[in-house]
Coordinates of C-alpha atoms and ligand atoms in Angstrom, one line a residue:
X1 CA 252.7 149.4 46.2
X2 CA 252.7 146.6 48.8
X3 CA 252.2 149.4 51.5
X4 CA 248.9 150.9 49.5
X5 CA 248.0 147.6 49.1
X6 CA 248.0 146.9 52.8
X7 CA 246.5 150.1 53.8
X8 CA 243.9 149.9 51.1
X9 CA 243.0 146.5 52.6
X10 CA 243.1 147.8 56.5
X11 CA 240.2 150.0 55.5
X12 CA 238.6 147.6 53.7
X13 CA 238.9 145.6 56.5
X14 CA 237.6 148.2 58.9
X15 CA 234.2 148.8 56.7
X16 CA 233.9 145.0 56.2
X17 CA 234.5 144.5 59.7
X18 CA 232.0 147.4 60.9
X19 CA 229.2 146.2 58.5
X20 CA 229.9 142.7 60.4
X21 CA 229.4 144.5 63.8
X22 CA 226.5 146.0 63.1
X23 CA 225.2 142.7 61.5
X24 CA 225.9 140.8 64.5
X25 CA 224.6 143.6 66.6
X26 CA 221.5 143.6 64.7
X27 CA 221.3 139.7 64.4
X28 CA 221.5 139.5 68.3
X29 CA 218.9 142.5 68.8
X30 CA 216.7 140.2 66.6
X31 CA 217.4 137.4 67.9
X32 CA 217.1 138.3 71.2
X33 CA 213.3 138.7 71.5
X34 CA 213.0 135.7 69.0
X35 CA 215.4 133.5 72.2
X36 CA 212.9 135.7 74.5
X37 CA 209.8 134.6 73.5
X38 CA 210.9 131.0 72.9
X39 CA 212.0 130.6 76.4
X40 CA 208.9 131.8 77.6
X41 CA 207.3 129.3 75.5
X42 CA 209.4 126.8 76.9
X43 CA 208.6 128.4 80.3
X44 CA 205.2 127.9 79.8
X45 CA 205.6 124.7 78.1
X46 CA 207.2 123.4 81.0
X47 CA 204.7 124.3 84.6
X48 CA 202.3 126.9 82.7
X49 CA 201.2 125.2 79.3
X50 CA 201.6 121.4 81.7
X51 CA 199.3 123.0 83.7
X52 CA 196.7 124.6 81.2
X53 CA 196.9 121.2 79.0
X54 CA 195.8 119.4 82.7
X55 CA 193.1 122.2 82.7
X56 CA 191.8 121.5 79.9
X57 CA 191.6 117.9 79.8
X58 CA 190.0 117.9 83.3
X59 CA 187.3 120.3 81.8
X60 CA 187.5 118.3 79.2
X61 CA 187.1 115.5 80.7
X62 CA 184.6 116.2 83.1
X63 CA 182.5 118.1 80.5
X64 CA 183.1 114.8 78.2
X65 CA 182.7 112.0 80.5
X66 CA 179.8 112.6 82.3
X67 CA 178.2 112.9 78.6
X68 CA 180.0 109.5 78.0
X69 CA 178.6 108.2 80.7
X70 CA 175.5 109.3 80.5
X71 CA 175.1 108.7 76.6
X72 CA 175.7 105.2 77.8
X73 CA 173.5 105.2 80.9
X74 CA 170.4 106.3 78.6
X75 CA 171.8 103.3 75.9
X76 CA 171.6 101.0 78.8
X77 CA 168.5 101.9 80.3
X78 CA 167.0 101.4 76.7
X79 CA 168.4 97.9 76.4
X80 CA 167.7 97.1 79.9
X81 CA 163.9 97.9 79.6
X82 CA 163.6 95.1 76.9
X83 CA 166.2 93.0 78.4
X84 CA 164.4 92.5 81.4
X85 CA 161.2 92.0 79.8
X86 CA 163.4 89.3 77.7
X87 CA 165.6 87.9 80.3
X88 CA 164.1 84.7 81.4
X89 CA 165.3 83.9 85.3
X90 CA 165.2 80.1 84.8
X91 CA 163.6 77.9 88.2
X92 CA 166.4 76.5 90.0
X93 CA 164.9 72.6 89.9
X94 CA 164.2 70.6 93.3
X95 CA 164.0 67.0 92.1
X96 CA 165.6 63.7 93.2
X97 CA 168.1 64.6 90.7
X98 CA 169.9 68.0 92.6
X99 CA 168.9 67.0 96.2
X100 CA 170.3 64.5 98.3
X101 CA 167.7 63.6 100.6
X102 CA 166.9 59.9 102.5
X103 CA 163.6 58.5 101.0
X104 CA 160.8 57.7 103.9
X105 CA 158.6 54.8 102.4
X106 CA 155.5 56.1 101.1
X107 CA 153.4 53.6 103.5
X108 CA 154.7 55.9 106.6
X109 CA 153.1 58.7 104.4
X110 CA 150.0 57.6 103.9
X111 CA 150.2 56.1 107.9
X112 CA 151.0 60.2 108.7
X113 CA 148.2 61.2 106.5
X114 CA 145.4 59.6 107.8
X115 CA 146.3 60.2 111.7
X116 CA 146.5 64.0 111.5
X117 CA 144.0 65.5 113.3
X118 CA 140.6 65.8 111.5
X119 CA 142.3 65.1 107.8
X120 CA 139.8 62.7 106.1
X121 CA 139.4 61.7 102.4
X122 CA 138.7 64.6 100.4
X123 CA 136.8 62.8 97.1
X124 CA 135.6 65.5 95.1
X125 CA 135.1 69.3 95.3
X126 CA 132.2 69.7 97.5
X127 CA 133.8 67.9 100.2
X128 CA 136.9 69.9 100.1
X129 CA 134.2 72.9 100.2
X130 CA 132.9 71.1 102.9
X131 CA 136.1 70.7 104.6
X132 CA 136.8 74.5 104.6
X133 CA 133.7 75.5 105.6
X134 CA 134.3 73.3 108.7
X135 CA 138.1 74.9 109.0
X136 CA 139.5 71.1 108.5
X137 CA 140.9 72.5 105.6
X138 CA 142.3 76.3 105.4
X139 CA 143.3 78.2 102.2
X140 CA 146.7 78.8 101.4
X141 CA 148.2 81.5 99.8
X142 CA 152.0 82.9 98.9
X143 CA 154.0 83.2 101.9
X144 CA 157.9 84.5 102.7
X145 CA 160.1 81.9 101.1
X146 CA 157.5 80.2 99.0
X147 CA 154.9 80.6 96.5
X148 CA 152.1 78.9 95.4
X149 CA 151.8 77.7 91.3
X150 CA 149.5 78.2 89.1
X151 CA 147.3 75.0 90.0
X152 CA 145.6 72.6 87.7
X153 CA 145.5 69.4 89.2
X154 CA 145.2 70.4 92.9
X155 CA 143.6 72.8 95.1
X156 CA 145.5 75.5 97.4
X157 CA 143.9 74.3 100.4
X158 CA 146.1 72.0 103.5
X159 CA 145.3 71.2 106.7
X160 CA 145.9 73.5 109.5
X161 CA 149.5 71.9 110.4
X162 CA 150.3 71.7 107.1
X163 CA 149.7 75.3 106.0
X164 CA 151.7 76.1 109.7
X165 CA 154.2 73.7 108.0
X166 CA 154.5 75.3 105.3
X167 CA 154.9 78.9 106.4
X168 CA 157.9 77.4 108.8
X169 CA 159.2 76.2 106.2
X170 CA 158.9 79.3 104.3
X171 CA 160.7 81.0 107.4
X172 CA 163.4 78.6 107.2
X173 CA 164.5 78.8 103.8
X174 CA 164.2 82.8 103.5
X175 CA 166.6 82.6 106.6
X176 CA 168.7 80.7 105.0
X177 CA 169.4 83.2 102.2
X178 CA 168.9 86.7 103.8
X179 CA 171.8 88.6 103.5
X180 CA 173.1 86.6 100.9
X181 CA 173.3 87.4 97.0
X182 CA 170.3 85.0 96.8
X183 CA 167.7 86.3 99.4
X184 CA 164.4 87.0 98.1
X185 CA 164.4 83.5 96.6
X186 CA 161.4 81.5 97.3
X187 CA 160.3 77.8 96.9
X188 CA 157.7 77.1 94.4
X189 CA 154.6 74.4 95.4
X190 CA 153.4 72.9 92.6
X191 CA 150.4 70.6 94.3
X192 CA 148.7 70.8 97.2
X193 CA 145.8 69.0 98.2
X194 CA 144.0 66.6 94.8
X195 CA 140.2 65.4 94.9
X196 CA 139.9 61.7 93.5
X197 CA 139.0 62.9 90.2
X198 CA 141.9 65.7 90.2
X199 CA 144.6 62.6 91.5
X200 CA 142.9 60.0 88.6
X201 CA 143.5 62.8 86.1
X202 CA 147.3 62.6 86.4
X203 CA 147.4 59.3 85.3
X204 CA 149.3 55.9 86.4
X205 CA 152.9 57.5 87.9
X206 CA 151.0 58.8 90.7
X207 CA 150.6 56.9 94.1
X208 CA 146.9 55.4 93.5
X209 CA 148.6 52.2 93.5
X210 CA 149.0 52.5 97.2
X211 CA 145.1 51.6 98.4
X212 CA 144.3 53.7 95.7
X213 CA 144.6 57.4 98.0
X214 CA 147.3 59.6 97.9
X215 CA 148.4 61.8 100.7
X216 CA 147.5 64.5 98.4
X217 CA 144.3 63.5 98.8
X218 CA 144.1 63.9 102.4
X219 CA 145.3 67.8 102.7
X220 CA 148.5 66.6 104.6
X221 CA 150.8 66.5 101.7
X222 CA 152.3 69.3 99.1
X223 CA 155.0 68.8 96.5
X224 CA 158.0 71.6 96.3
X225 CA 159.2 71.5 92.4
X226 CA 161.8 74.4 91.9
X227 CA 163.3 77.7 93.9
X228 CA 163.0 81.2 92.1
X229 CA 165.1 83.8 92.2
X230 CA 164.2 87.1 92.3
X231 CA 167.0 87.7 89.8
X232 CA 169.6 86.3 88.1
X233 CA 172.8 87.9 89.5
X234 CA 173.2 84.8 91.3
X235 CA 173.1 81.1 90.5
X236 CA 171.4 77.8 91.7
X237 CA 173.5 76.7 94.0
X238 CA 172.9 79.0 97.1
X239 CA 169.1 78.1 96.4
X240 CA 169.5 75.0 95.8
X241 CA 171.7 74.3 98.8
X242 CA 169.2 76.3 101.2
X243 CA 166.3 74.0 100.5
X244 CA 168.4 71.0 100.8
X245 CA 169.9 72.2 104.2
X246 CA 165.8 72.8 105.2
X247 CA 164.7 69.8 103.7
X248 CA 167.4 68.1 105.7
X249 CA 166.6 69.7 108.9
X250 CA 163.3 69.5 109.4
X251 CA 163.4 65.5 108.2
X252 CA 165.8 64.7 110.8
X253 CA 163.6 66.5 113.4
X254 CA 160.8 64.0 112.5
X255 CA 158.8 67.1 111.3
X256 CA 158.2 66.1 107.4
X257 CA 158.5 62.9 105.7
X258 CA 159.8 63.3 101.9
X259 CA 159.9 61.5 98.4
X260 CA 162.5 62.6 96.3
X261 CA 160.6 62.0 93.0
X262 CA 161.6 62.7 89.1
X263 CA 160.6 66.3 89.2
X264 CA 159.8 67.3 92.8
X265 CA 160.2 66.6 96.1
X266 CA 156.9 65.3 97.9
X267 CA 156.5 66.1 101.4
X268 CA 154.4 65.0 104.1
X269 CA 153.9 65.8 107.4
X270 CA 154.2 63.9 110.3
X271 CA 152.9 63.3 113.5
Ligands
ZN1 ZN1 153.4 64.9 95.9

């Protein structure tokens, strides 16, 4: 019985066994492609699907970003048009109150004034008409490194060595700031030469008081008020520092007398 058994069970064993086999076998044959495949998705995972991920994000990327960038150039070109009709670039002041400058009394002035060739007493309008006609008194208009204001108490007229004063200075203080973040900034002149009636008009504070004449008044004096910029990417101070540094210079020479006043700076020349 106990033999049968055994040999009953060896064959048992055998089929079991053989349906195993072929199991495994069959297991492995399936699996293999399965292992097959994933390793060439690993392969490709690794250097090949690395690579084609890199691909795409660069096409991506450079299909994407330059639509980014200009999606935002177009946004910014539509803010900037009203922005710059918006943005304000505020006057850099030149006053008594930014520049350090040595006051010359305003007797020496009116002393310069009156002893430079062929200036005289402009009273009123025809005279000063008078005076250009004659060429004692030439037009002025914007130069480089300066402009000329809207005027309403003066007339844009100096005396030959005043307008030549002017443009020098001009020169000067555009040299200053070429290359610099500032240059293209120019010095604004906010009075030139005054009739009786246009000096009289701006009331007491005004240098009447001295024999009643200003230099204004003798086409030897103009008044410089603020610096603009042409933008404002920069600040005041390269401005600021430029007119102060001409200003300075052309004092010491003995070329200008100034006033640092309240709100500009009166200057004079001498002679
Ligand atoms: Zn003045």
């Amino acid at each position: 019985m106990q033999v049968r058994r055994r040999k009953y069970r060896w064959d048992r064993i055998t089929v079991v066994g053989g349906t195993l086999m072929v199991l495994i076998v069959s297991l492995a044959s399936w699996l293999a492609p399965d292992s097959a495949s994933a390793d060439e998705g690993v392969a490709l995972e690794h250097p090949g699907e690395a690579l084609t991920t890199t691909d795409e994000l660069n096409v991506n990327g450079m299909q994407e970003i330059p639509e980014r960038l200009t999606q935002s150039e177009v946004r910014s070109e539509a803010r900037s048009n009203p922005a710059e009709e918006d943005e304000e670039i505020k006057p850099c002041s030149c006053n008594r109150h930014v520049l350090k400058l040595p006051k010359n009394p305003y007797t020496d002035h009116q002393v310069a004034a009156r002893n430079l060739p062929n200036s005289f007493f402009v009273k009123n309008k025809s005279e000063m008409e008078a005076g250009k006609r004659r060429g004692d008194l030439v037009p002025v208009h914007d130069g480089r490194g300066y402009h000329i204001t809207a005027l309403s108490h003066s007339y844009a007229v100096l005396l030959p060595e005043v307008q030549e004063l002017l443009m020098d200075m001009g020169n000067a203080f555009a040299d200053e700031l070429e290359g610099s973040g500032s240059e293209g900034t120019r010095f604004r002149v906010t009075s030139l030469t005054r009739t009786e009636r246009q000096q009289s008009r701006l009331g007491r504070r005004n240098y009447n008081a001295f024999n009643g004449t200003s230099t204004h008044s003798y086409g030897a004096s103009f008044d410089i008020a603020y610096t603009d910029r042409p933008s404002n990417d920069s600040d005041c101070s390269a401005p600021t520092r430029a007119i102060q540094n001409v200003l300075r210079s052309f004092q010491k020479k003995g070329r200008i007398l100034v006033i640092p006043e309240k709100s500009c700076m009166h200057i004079t020349l001498r002679r």
